[in-house]
PDB file of C-alpha atoms in Angstrom:
ATOM      1  CA  UNK A   7     -19.520  -3.259  15.247  1.00 44.00           C
ATOM      2  CA  UNK A   8     -16.468  -2.316  17.282  1.00 54.00           C
ATOM      3  CA  UNK A   9     -14.864   1.094  17.024  1.00 69.00           C
ATOM      4  CA  UNK A  10     -12.484   1.697  14.150  1.00 84.00           C
ATOM      5  CA  UNK A  11      -8.848   0.715  14.488  1.00 89.00           C
ATOM      6  CA  UNK A  12      -6.940   3.620  15.988  1.00 90.00           C
ATOM      7  CA  UNK A  13      -3.494   4.676  14.799  1.00 90.00           C
ATOM      8  CA  UNK A  14      -2.118   3.507  18.142  1.00 93.00           C
ATOM      9  CA  UNK A  15      -3.645   0.039  17.760  1.00 95.00           C
ATOM     10  CA  UNK A  16      -2.159  -0.393  14.314  1.00 96.00           C
ATOM     11  CA  UNK A  17       1.283   0.695  15.528  1.00 97.00           C
ATOM     12  CA  UNK A  18       1.030  -1.810  18.387  1.00 97.00           C
ATOM     13  CA  UNK A  19       0.180  -4.585  15.927  1.00 97.00           C
ATOM     14  CA  UNK A  20       3.153  -3.692  13.740  1.00 98.00           C
ATOM     15  CA  UNK A  21       5.565  -3.582  16.692  1.00 97.00           C
ATOM     16  CA  UNK A  22       4.235  -6.925  17.951  1.00 97.00           C
ATOM     17  CA  UNK A  23       5.306  -8.695  14.758  1.00 98.00           C
ATOM     18  CA  UNK A  24       8.576  -6.913  13.978  1.00 98.00           C
ATOM     19  CA  UNK A  25      11.763  -8.929  14.623  1.00 97.00           C
ATOM     20  CA  UNK A  26      14.063  -8.319  17.620  1.00 97.00           C
ATOM     21  CA  UNK A  27      17.289  -6.506  16.741  1.00 98.00           C
ATOM     22  CA  UNK A  28      19.831  -9.141  17.736  1.00 97.00           C
ATOM     23  CA  UNK A  29      22.298 -11.613  16.268  1.00 97.00           C
ATOM     24  CA  UNK A  30      24.976 -11.298  13.583  1.00 98.00           C
ATOM     25  CA  UNK A  31      22.362  -9.961  11.132  1.00 98.00           C
ATOM     26  CA  UNK A  32      21.392  -7.176  13.531  1.00 98.00           C
ATOM     27  CA  UNK A  33      22.128  -4.387  11.049  1.00 98.00           C
ATOM     28  CA  UNK A  34      19.469  -5.518   8.592  1.00 98.00           C
ATOM     29  CA  UNK A  35      17.013  -6.135  11.448  1.00 98.00           C
ATOM     30  CA  UNK A  36      17.542  -2.562  12.637  1.00 98.00           C
ATOM     31  CA  UNK A  37      17.053  -1.325   9.074  1.00 98.00           C
ATOM     32  CA  UNK A  38      13.850  -3.352   8.708  1.00 98.00           C
ATOM     33  CA  UNK A  39      12.381  -1.892  11.888  1.00 98.00           C
ATOM     34  CA  UNK A  40      13.595   1.606  11.020  1.00 98.00           C
ATOM     35  CA  UNK A  41      11.877   1.381   7.643  1.00 98.00           C
ATOM     36  CA  UNK A  42       8.528   0.099   8.931  1.00 97.00           C
ATOM     37  CA  UNK A  43       8.409   2.434  11.931  1.00 97.00           C
ATOM     38  CA  UNK A  44       9.510   5.564  10.048  1.00 94.00           C
ATOM     39  CA  UNK A  45       5.864   6.624   9.831  1.00 89.00           C
ATOM     40  CA  UNK A  46       3.237   6.522   7.149  1.00 90.00           C
ATOM     41  CA  UNK A  47      -0.519   6.555   6.749  1.00 90.00           C
ATOM     42  CA  UNK A  48      -0.940   2.788   7.441  1.00 95.00           C
ATOM     43  CA  UNK A  49      -3.686   2.770   4.826  1.00 95.00           C
ATOM     44  CA  UNK A  50      -3.341  -0.878   3.876  1.00 97.00           C
ATOM     45  CA  UNK A  51      -3.482  -2.483   7.331  1.00 98.00           C
ATOM     46  CA  UNK A  52      -6.303  -0.151   8.297  1.00 97.00           C
ATOM     47  CA  UNK A  53      -8.347  -1.082   5.234  1.00 97.00           C
ATOM     48  CA  UNK A  54      -7.699  -4.756   5.893  1.00 98.00           C
ATOM     49  CA  UNK A  55      -8.772  -4.527   9.525  1.00 97.00           C
ATOM     50  CA  UNK A  56     -11.922  -2.575   8.708  1.00 97.00           C
ATOM     51  CA  UNK A  57     -12.836  -4.992   5.882  1.00 97.00           C
ATOM     52  CA  UNK A  58     -12.470  -7.851   8.367  1.00 97.00           C
ATOM     53  CA  UNK A  59     -14.852  -6.107  10.759  1.00 96.00           C
ATOM     54  CA  UNK A  60     -17.297  -5.151   8.015  1.00 96.00           C
ATOM     55  CA  UNK A  61     -17.941  -8.822   7.295  1.00 97.00           C
ATOM     56  CA  UNK A  62     -18.253  -9.729  10.974  1.00 95.00           C
ATOM     57  CA  UNK A  63     -14.741 -11.007  11.573  1.00 96.00           C
ATOM     58  CA  UNK A  64     -13.771 -11.768  15.157  1.00 93.00           C
ATOM     59  CA  UNK A  65     -10.505 -12.555  16.889  1.00 94.00           C
ATOM     60  CA  UNK A  66      -6.951 -11.644  15.938  1.00 95.00           C
ATOM     61  CA  UNK A  67      -6.452 -13.793  12.819  1.00 98.00           C
ATOM     62  CA  UNK A  68      -6.285 -10.658  10.681  1.00 98.00           C
ATOM     63  CA  UNK A  69      -3.469  -9.056  12.687  1.00 98.00           C
ATOM     64  CA  UNK A  70      -0.523 -11.067  11.263  1.00 98.00           C
ATOM     65  CA  UNK A  71      -1.776 -10.182   7.794  1.00 98.00           C
ATOM     66  CA  UNK A  72      -2.091  -6.499   8.712  1.00 98.00           C
ATOM     67  CA  UNK A  73       1.547  -6.473   9.808  1.00 98.00           C
ATOM     68  CA  UNK A  74       2.638  -8.496   6.778  1.00 98.00           C
ATOM     69  CA  UNK A  75       0.914  -6.107   4.397  1.00 98.00           C
ATOM     70  CA  UNK A  76       2.709  -3.099   5.861  1.00 98.00           C
ATOM     71  CA  UNK A  77       6.020  -4.958   5.615  1.00 98.00           C
ATOM     72  CA  UNK A  78       5.422  -5.647   1.921  1.00 98.00           C
ATOM     73  CA  UNK A  79       4.378  -2.059   1.271  1.00 98.00           C
ATOM     74  CA  UNK A  80       7.475  -0.828   3.118  1.00 98.00           C
ATOM     75  CA  UNK A  81       9.802  -3.136   1.178  1.00 98.00           C
ATOM     76  CA  UNK A  82       8.431  -1.685  -2.052  1.00 97.00           C
ATOM     77  CA  UNK A  83       9.208   1.840  -0.845  1.00 97.00           C
ATOM     78  CA  UNK A  84      12.699   0.858   0.318  1.00 98.00           C
ATOM     79  CA  UNK A  85      13.477  -0.535  -3.131  1.00 97.00           C
ATOM     80  CA  UNK A  86      11.746   2.375  -4.893  1.00 95.00           C
ATOM     81  CA  UNK A  87      14.135   4.796  -3.182  1.00 96.00           C
ATOM     82  CA  UNK A  88      17.303   2.967  -4.273  1.00 97.00           C
ATOM     83  CA  UNK A  89      19.780   4.725  -6.597  1.00 96.00           C
ATOM     84  CA  UNK A  90      18.888   2.349  -9.442  1.00 94.00           C
ATOM     85  CA  UNK A  91      15.218   3.254  -9.072  1.00 91.00           C
ATOM     86  CA  UNK A  92      14.095   6.749  -7.951  1.00 88.00           C
ATOM     87  CA  UNK A  93      17.369   7.624  -6.174  1.00 91.00           C
ATOM     88  CA  UNK A  94      15.601   9.405  -3.298  1.00 92.00           C
ATOM     89  CA  UNK A  95      17.306  10.276  -0.026  1.00 93.00           C
ATOM     90  CA  UNK A  96      14.241  11.465   1.923  1.00 92.00           C
ATOM     91  CA  UNK A  97      11.109   9.518   2.850  1.00 90.00           C
ATOM     92  CA  UNK A  98       8.494  10.644   5.409  1.00 84.00           C
ATOM     93  CA  UNK A  99      10.839  13.447   6.446  1.00 86.00           C
ATOM     94  CA  UNK A 100      13.645  11.014   7.328  1.00 93.00           C
ATOM     95  CA  UNK A 101      16.665   9.592   5.481  1.00 96.00           C
ATOM     96  CA  UNK A 102      15.671   6.743   3.175  1.00 97.00           C
ATOM     97  CA  UNK A 103      16.850   3.303   4.204  1.00 98.00           C
ATOM     98  CA  UNK A 104      19.660   3.038   1.647  1.00 98.00           C
ATOM     99  CA  UNK A 105      20.945   6.539   2.415  1.00 98.00           C
ATOM    100  CA  UNK A 106      21.085   5.709   6.146  1.00 98.00           C
ATOM    101  CA  UNK A 107      22.383   2.128   6.015  1.00 98.00           C
ATOM    102  CA  UNK A 108      24.032   1.957   2.596  1.00 98.00           C
ATOM    103  CA  UNK A 109      22.819   0.744  -0.771  1.00 98.00           C
ATOM    104  CA  UNK A 110      23.728  -2.877  -0.038  1.00 98.00           C
ATOM    105  CA  UNK A 111      21.674  -2.886   3.167  1.00 98.00           C
ATOM    106  CA  UNK A 112      18.857  -1.080   1.370  1.00 98.00           C
ATOM    107  CA  UNK A 113      18.596  -3.969  -1.086  1.00 98.00           C
ATOM    108  CA  UNK A 114      18.816  -6.595   1.657  1.00 98.00           C
ATOM    109  CA  UNK A 115      16.310  -4.769   3.853  1.00 98.00           C
ATOM    110  CA  UNK A 116      13.696  -4.947   1.115  1.00 98.00           C
ATOM    111  CA  UNK A 117      14.481  -8.621   0.505  1.00 98.00           C
ATOM    112  CA  UNK A 118      14.180  -9.450   4.189  1.00 98.00           C
ATOM    113  CA  UNK A 119      10.954  -7.472   4.686  1.00 98.00           C
ATOM    114  CA  UNK A 120       9.258  -9.312   1.814  1.00 98.00           C
ATOM    115  CA  UNK A 121      10.302 -12.741   3.082  1.00 98.00           C
ATOM    116  CA  UNK A 122       9.541 -11.929   6.713  1.00 98.00           C
ATOM    117  CA  UNK A 123       6.104 -10.702   5.695  1.00 98.00           C
ATOM    118  CA  UNK A 124       5.100 -14.211   4.638  1.00 98.00           C
ATOM    119  CA  UNK A 125       6.660 -15.706   7.754  1.00 98.00           C
ATOM    120  CA  UNK A 126       4.506 -13.257   9.724  1.00 98.00           C
ATOM    121  CA  UNK A 127       1.300 -13.885   7.771  1.00 98.00           C
ATOM    122  CA  UNK A 128       1.722 -17.644   8.269  1.00 98.00           C
ATOM    123  CA  UNK A 129       1.339 -17.101  12.016  1.00 98.00           C
ATOM    124  CA  UNK A 130      -2.381 -16.611  11.316  1.00 98.00           C
ATOM    125  CA  UNK A 131      -2.719 -20.408  11.080  1.00 98.00           C
ATOM    126  CA  UNK A 132      -2.313 -20.558  14.867  1.00 97.00           C
ATOM    127  CA  UNK A 133      -5.048 -17.926  15.375  1.00 96.00           C
ATOM    128  CA  UNK A 134      -7.966 -19.826  13.836  1.00 95.00           C
ATOM    129  CA  UNK A 135      -9.342 -23.276  13.187  1.00 94.00           C
ATOM    130  CA  UNK A 136     -10.274 -22.249   9.630  1.00 96.00           C
ATOM    131  CA  UNK A 137      -7.000 -22.973   7.853  1.00 97.00           C
ATOM    132  CA  UNK A 138      -8.673 -22.727   4.430  1.00 98.00           C
ATOM    133  CA  UNK A 139      -9.375 -19.018   4.876  1.00 98.00           C
ATOM    134  CA  UNK A 140      -5.772 -18.360   5.891  1.00 98.00           C
ATOM    135  CA  UNK A 141      -4.533 -20.340   2.908  1.00 98.00           C
ATOM    136  CA  UNK A 142      -6.756 -18.373   0.548  1.00 98.00           C
ATOM    137  CA  UNK A 143      -5.563 -15.101   2.093  1.00 98.00           C
ATOM    138  CA  UNK A 144      -1.917 -16.135   1.650  1.00 98.00           C
ATOM    139  CA  UNK A 145      -2.610 -16.862  -2.015  1.00 98.00           C
ATOM    140  CA  UNK A 146      -4.096 -13.393  -2.485  1.00 98.00           C
ATOM    141  CA  UNK A 147      -1.145 -11.775  -0.708  1.00 98.00           C
ATOM    142  CA  UNK A 148       1.381 -13.594  -2.897  1.00 98.00           C
ATOM    143  CA  UNK A 149      -0.462 -12.905  -6.161  1.00 98.00           C
ATOM    144  CA  UNK A 150      -1.018  -9.209  -5.498  1.00 98.00           C
ATOM    145  CA  UNK A 151       2.586  -8.647  -4.370  1.00 98.00           C
ATOM    146  CA  UNK A 152       4.208 -10.565  -7.204  1.00 97.00           C
ATOM    147  CA  UNK A 153       4.781 -10.439 -10.945  1.00 97.00           C
ATOM    148  CA  UNK A 154       1.063 -10.193 -11.721  1.00 97.00           C
ATOM    149  CA  UNK A 155       0.640  -7.556  -9.026  1.00 98.00           C
ATOM    150  CA  UNK A 156       2.788  -4.832  -7.469  1.00 97.00           C
ATOM    151  CA  UNK A 157       6.200  -6.106  -8.591  1.00 97.00           C
ATOM    152  CA  UNK A 158       4.954  -6.520 -12.156  1.00 97.00           C
ATOM    153  CA  UNK A 159       3.759  -2.931 -12.153  1.00 96.00           C
ATOM    154  CA  UNK A 160       7.157  -1.761 -10.927  1.00 95.00           C
ATOM    155  CA  UNK A 161       8.872  -3.662 -13.744  1.00 96.00           C
ATOM    156  CA  UNK A 162       6.919  -1.806 -16.415  1.00 95.00           C
ATOM    157  CA  UNK A 163       7.297   1.493 -14.535  1.00 91.00           C
ATOM    158  CA  UNK A 164      11.090   1.146 -14.479  1.00 90.00           C
ATOM    159  CA  UNK A 165      11.353  -0.016 -18.093  1.00 91.00           C
ATOM    160  CA  UNK A 166       9.233   2.891 -19.315  1.00 89.00           C
ATOM    161  CA  UNK A 167      11.112   5.609 -17.429  1.00 85.00           C
ATOM    162  CA  UNK A 168      12.265   8.205 -19.920  1.00 84.00           C
ATOM    163  CA  UNK A 169      10.142   6.679 -22.688  1.00 88.00           C
ATOM    164  CA  UNK A 170       6.714   7.611 -24.067  1.00 88.00           C
ATOM    165  CA  UNK A 171       3.929   5.854 -22.136  1.00 92.00           C
ATOM    166  CA  UNK A 172       0.426   5.373 -23.489  1.00 92.00           C
ATOM    167  CA  UNK A 173      -2.692   5.869 -21.405  1.00 91.00           C
ATOM    168  CA  UNK A 174      -3.265   2.094 -21.442  1.00 94.00           C
ATOM    169  CA  UNK A 175       0.272   1.404 -20.209  1.00 95.00           C
ATOM    170  CA  UNK A 176      -0.044   4.025 -17.468  1.00 94.00           C
ATOM    171  CA  UNK A 177      -3.298   2.471 -16.242  1.00 94.00           C
ATOM    172  CA  UNK A 178      -1.582  -0.927 -16.209  1.00 96.00           C
ATOM    173  CA  UNK A 179       1.312   0.410 -14.119  1.00 96.00           C
ATOM    174  CA  UNK A 180      -0.998   2.130 -11.635  1.00 95.00           C
ATOM    175  CA  UNK A 181      -3.409  -0.801 -11.318  1.00 96.00           C
ATOM    176  CA  UNK A 182      -0.556  -3.117 -10.429  1.00 97.00           C
ATOM    177  CA  UNK A 183       2.020  -0.927  -8.701  1.00 94.00           C
ATOM    178  CA  UNK A 184      -0.409   0.916  -6.428  1.00 94.00           C
ATOM    179  CA  UNK A 185      -3.782  -0.775  -6.775  1.00 96.00           C
ATOM    180  CA  UNK A 186      -2.726  -4.388  -6.208  1.00 98.00           C
ATOM    181  CA  UNK A 187      -1.845  -4.076  -2.514  1.00 98.00           C
ATOM    182  CA  UNK A 188      -4.970  -2.028  -1.811  1.00 98.00           C
ATOM    183  CA  UNK A 189      -7.042  -4.690  -3.551  1.00 98.00           C
ATOM    184  CA  UNK A 190      -5.300  -7.368  -1.502  1.00 98.00           C
ATOM    185  CA  UNK A 191      -5.888  -5.518   1.763  1.00 98.00           C
ATOM    186  CA  UNK A 192      -9.638  -5.334   1.208  1.00 98.00           C
ATOM    187  CA  UNK A 193      -9.883  -8.875  -0.166  1.00 98.00           C
ATOM    188  CA  UNK A 194      -7.854 -10.488   2.627  1.00 98.00           C
ATOM    189  CA  UNK A 195      -9.869  -8.765   5.351  1.00 98.00           C
ATOM    190  CA  UNK A 196     -13.074  -9.956   3.703  1.00 98.00           C
ATOM    191  CA  UNK A 197     -11.864 -13.532   3.108  1.00 98.00           C
ATOM    192  CA  UNK A 198     -10.612 -13.989   6.669  1.00 98.00           C
ATOM    193  CA  UNK A 199     -14.037 -12.886   7.934  1.00 97.00           C
ATOM    194  CA  UNK A 200     -15.893 -15.347   5.693  1.00 97.00           C
ATOM    195  CA  UNK A 201     -17.070 -13.152   2.807  1.00 97.00           C
ATOM    196  CA  UNK A 202     -18.276 -15.030  -0.253  1.00 96.00           C
ATOM    197  CA  UNK A 203     -16.681 -14.883  -3.701  1.00 97.00           C
ATOM    198  CA  UNK A 204     -18.981 -12.174  -5.067  1.00 97.00           C
ATOM    199  CA  UNK A 205     -18.401  -9.928  -2.046  1.00 97.00           C
ATOM    200  CA  UNK A 206     -14.647 -10.465  -2.312  1.00 98.00           C
ATOM    201  CA  UNK A 207     -14.768  -9.443  -5.974  1.00 98.00           C
ATOM    202  CA  UNK A 208     -16.584  -6.227  -5.043  1.00 98.00           C
ATOM    203  CA  UNK A 209     -13.848  -5.477  -2.511  1.00 98.00           C
ATOM    204  CA  UNK A 210     -11.244  -6.041  -5.228  1.00 98.00           C
ATOM    205  CA  UNK A 211     -12.996  -3.566  -7.557  1.00 97.00           C
ATOM    206  CA  UNK A 212     -13.154  -0.973  -4.785  1.00 98.00           C
ATOM    207  CA  UNK A 213      -9.433  -1.484  -4.237  1.00 97.00           C
ATOM    208  CA  UNK A 214      -8.780  -0.899  -7.937  1.00 97.00           C
ATOM    209  CA  UNK A 215     -10.659   2.412  -7.918  1.00 96.00           C
ATOM    210  CA  UNK A 216      -9.094   3.565  -4.664  1.00 96.00           C
ATOM    211  CA  UNK A 217      -5.635   2.608  -5.915  1.00 95.00           C
ATOM    212  CA  UNK A 218      -5.982   4.587  -9.129  1.00 95.00           C
ATOM    213  CA  UNK A 219      -7.424   7.594  -7.309  1.00 95.00           C
ATOM    214  CA  UNK A 220      -4.615   7.423  -4.745  1.00 93.00           C
ATOM    215  CA  UNK A 221      -1.827   7.239  -7.323  1.00 93.00           C
ATOM    216  CA  UNK A 222      -3.256   9.989  -9.527  1.00 95.00           C
ATOM    217  CA  UNK A 223      -3.572  12.211  -6.462  1.00 93.00           C
ATOM    218  CA  UNK A 224       0.088  11.419  -5.760  1.00 89.00           C
ATOM    219  CA  UNK A 225       0.914  12.660  -9.261  1.00 91.00           C
ATOM    220  CA  UNK A 226      -0.914  15.897  -8.524  1.00 93.00           C
ATOM    221  CA  UNK A 227       0.801  16.406  -5.168  1.00 91.00           C
ATOM    222  CA  UNK A 228       4.220  15.823  -6.738  1.00 88.00           C
ATOM    223  CA  UNK A 229       3.531  18.977  -8.755  1.00 87.00           C
ATOM    224  CA  UNK A 230       1.565  21.248  -6.416  1.00 84.00           C
ATOM    225  CA  UNK A 231       2.727  20.313  -2.908  1.00 66.00           C
ATOM    226  CA  UNK A 232       5.938  21.073  -0.993  1.00 53.00           C
ATOM    227  CA  UNK A 233       8.744  18.933   0.414  1.00 55.00           C
ATOM    228  CA  UNK A 234       7.808  20.060   3.927  1.00 56.00           C
ATOM    229  CA  UNK A 235       4.201  18.927   3.542  1.00 57.00           C
ATOM    230  CA  UNK A 236       4.900  15.626   1.780  1.00 52.00           C
ATOM    231  CA  UNK A 237       7.996  14.677   3.772  1.00 54.00           C
ATOM    232  CA  UNK A 238       9.808  13.729   0.564  1.00 52.00           C
ATOM    233  CA  UNK A 239      11.246  15.547  -2.461  1.00 57.00           C
ATOM    234  CA  UNK A 240       8.705  16.929  -4.913  1.00 54.00           C
ATOM    235  CA  UNK A 241       9.171  17.037  -8.658  1.00 56.00           C
ATOM    236  CA  UNK A 242      10.726  13.560  -8.670  1.00 59.00           C
ATOM    237  CA  UNK A 243       8.433  12.408 -11.493  1.00 58.00           C
ATOM    238  CA  UNK A 244       9.657  15.156 -13.788  1.00 56.00           C
ATOM    239  CA  UNK A 245      13.250  14.684 -12.642  1.00 58.00           C
ATOM    240  CA  UNK A 246      13.077  10.969 -13.453  1.00 58.00           C
ATOM    241  CA  UNK A 247      11.282  11.610 -16.769  1.00 65.00           C
ATOM    242  CA  UNK A 248       8.228   9.620 -15.727  1.00 75.00           C
ATOM    243  CA  UNK A 249       4.909   9.878 -17.510  1.00 85.00           C
ATOM    244  CA  UNK A 250       2.079  10.575 -15.054  1.00 90.00           C
ATOM    245  CA  UNK A 251      -1.611  11.440 -15.286  1.00 92.00           C
ATOM    246  CA  UNK A 252      -0.620  15.084 -14.863  1.00 93.00           C
ATOM    247  CA  UNK A 253       1.944  15.056 -17.668  1.00 90.00           C
ATOM    248  CA  UNK A 254      -0.453  13.099 -19.899  1.00 92.00           C
ATOM    249  CA  UNK A 255      -3.722  14.917 -19.219  1.00 93.00           C
ATOM    250  CA  UNK A 256      -2.980  18.035 -17.133  1.00 93.00           C
ATOM    251  CA  UNK A 257      -3.829  18.916 -13.539  1.00 92.00           C
ATOM    252  CA  UNK A 258      -7.560  19.551 -13.964  1.00 93.00           C
ATOM    253  CA  UNK A 259      -8.247  16.362 -15.897  1.00 94.00           C
ATOM    254  CA  UNK A 260      -6.180  14.371 -13.418  1.00 94.00           C
ATOM    255  CA  UNK A 261      -8.238  15.665 -10.503  1.00 93.00           C
ATOM    256  CA  UNK A 262     -11.458  14.876 -12.368  1.00 94.00           C
ATOM    257  CA  UNK A 263     -10.284  11.284 -12.722  1.00 95.00           C
ATOM    258  CA  UNK A 264      -9.545  11.140  -8.979  1.00 95.00           C
ATOM    259  CA  UNK A 265     -13.108  12.293  -8.327  1.00 95.00           C
ATOM    260  CA  UNK A 266     -14.599   9.837 -10.855  1.00 96.00           C
ATOM    261  CA  UNK A 267     -12.741   6.870  -9.397  1.00 96.00           C
ATOM    262  CA  UNK A 268     -13.665   7.887  -5.861  1.00 96.00           C
ATOM    263  CA  UNK A 269     -17.349   8.189  -6.736  1.00 96.00           C
ATOM    264  CA  UNK A 270     -17.275   4.793  -8.430  1.00 97.00           C
ATOM    265  CA  UNK A 271     -15.748   3.219  -5.321  1.00 97.00           C
ATOM    266  CA  UNK A 272     -18.425   4.792  -3.105  1.00 96.00           C
ATOM    267  CA  UNK A 273     -21.135   3.470  -5.414  1.00 96.00           C
ATOM    268  CA  UNK A 274     -19.715  -0.059  -5.143  1.00 97.00           C
ATOM    269  CA  UNK A 275     -20.081   0.123  -1.361  1.00 96.00           C
ATOM    270  CA  UNK A 276     -23.847  -0.196  -1.813  1.00 93.00           C
ATOM    271  CA  UNK A 277     -23.401  -3.872  -2.700  1.00 91.00           C
ATOM    272  CA  UNK A 278     -21.814  -4.643   0.673  1.00 94.00           C
ATOM    273  CA  UNK A 279     -23.467  -5.619   3.971  1.00 89.00           C
ATOM    274  CA  UNK A 280     -23.339  -3.709   7.227  1.00 87.00           C
ATOM    275  CA  UNK A 281     -22.161  -0.210   8.002  1.00 92.00           C
ATOM    276  CA  UNK A 282     -19.829   1.050   5.266  1.00 96.00           C
ATOM    277  CA  UNK A 283     -19.527   4.585   6.668  1.00 94.00           C
ATOM    278  CA  UNK A 284     -15.812   4.135   7.456  1.00 95.00           C
ATOM    279  CA  UNK A 285     -15.034   3.327   3.831  1.00 96.00           C
ATOM    280  CA  UNK A 286     -17.205   6.144   2.530  1.00 95.00           C
ATOM    281  CA  UNK A 287     -15.430   8.689   4.749  1.00 94.00           C
ATOM    282  CA  UNK A 288     -12.031   7.204   3.929  1.00 94.00           C
ATOM    283  CA  UNK A 289     -12.569   7.476   0.170  1.00 94.00           C
ATOM    284  CA  UNK A 290     -13.822  11.057   0.432  1.00 91.00           C
ATOM    285  CA  UNK A 291     -10.804  12.044   2.539  1.00 90.00           C
ATOM    286  CA  UNK A 292      -8.405  10.331   0.141  1.00 86.00           C
ATOM    287  CA  UNK A 293      -9.840  12.290  -2.769  1.00 83.00           C
ATOM    288  CA  UNK A 294      -8.849  15.597  -1.200  1.00 82.00           C
ATOM    289  CA  UNK A 295      -5.673  14.648   0.690  1.00 83.00           C
ATOM    290  CA  UNK A 296      -2.744  17.062   0.688  1.00 78.00           C
ATOM    291  CA  UNK A 297       0.012  14.666   1.729  1.00 69.00           C
TER     292      UNK A 297
END
């Protein structure tokens, strides 16, 4: 197996597929590129690329999907920060897109990133003779980003702001809002490499566990971390009257759930072929992350 994707390689892939900043719509193109290149952990494209390699994938067919996934994730953050949503002015230590370019351009930037993501992913058809795999991957991307995936989770999250939220509803929000794109990243990498249906389902379950662990850890950091360390305002959950695992169960119980979900994800790795050491190390690091 080749070496893991480096941060530099992932940045190069993203830059390769971003649009040139030209034409009458240049402002939104600048805002799109600003938003994607503002930094971030690049968790989703990295997971996708490593899943592709785990199942013996070769070539660059996965790269348009890696870029597309980060565009979709970024659009969700751009819209999350809007005044009608979380009303945040700082993201990754920089001004949020709407606060830099205006609320109107913030809305349009998210719209354009989502649409351009599918235009980008469709370029994978020219990278392989196996069009069926690309078609299946596009279906996964659409489903996990849409009303039965991330966007659906955001709908319930927004509607429930300031209202009592049950444990079942909170799990639903987290599974969709955060877990769906992580599930998609692992599934798409596997599908493009030729994984079978059972293996793809295992990848989806790992994504679910990782997504829940990631979001609950976010809840914890929003309480115990600092603005300098996170690169964004802390205490936003409390300020926006949002129910979280911390407000529902307390800090200690929330961290126990992070650990439980992480251990479950590691256990699922045993059903996969090849060297899963990257995923094992990734999950363990995620469990204890501080930003």
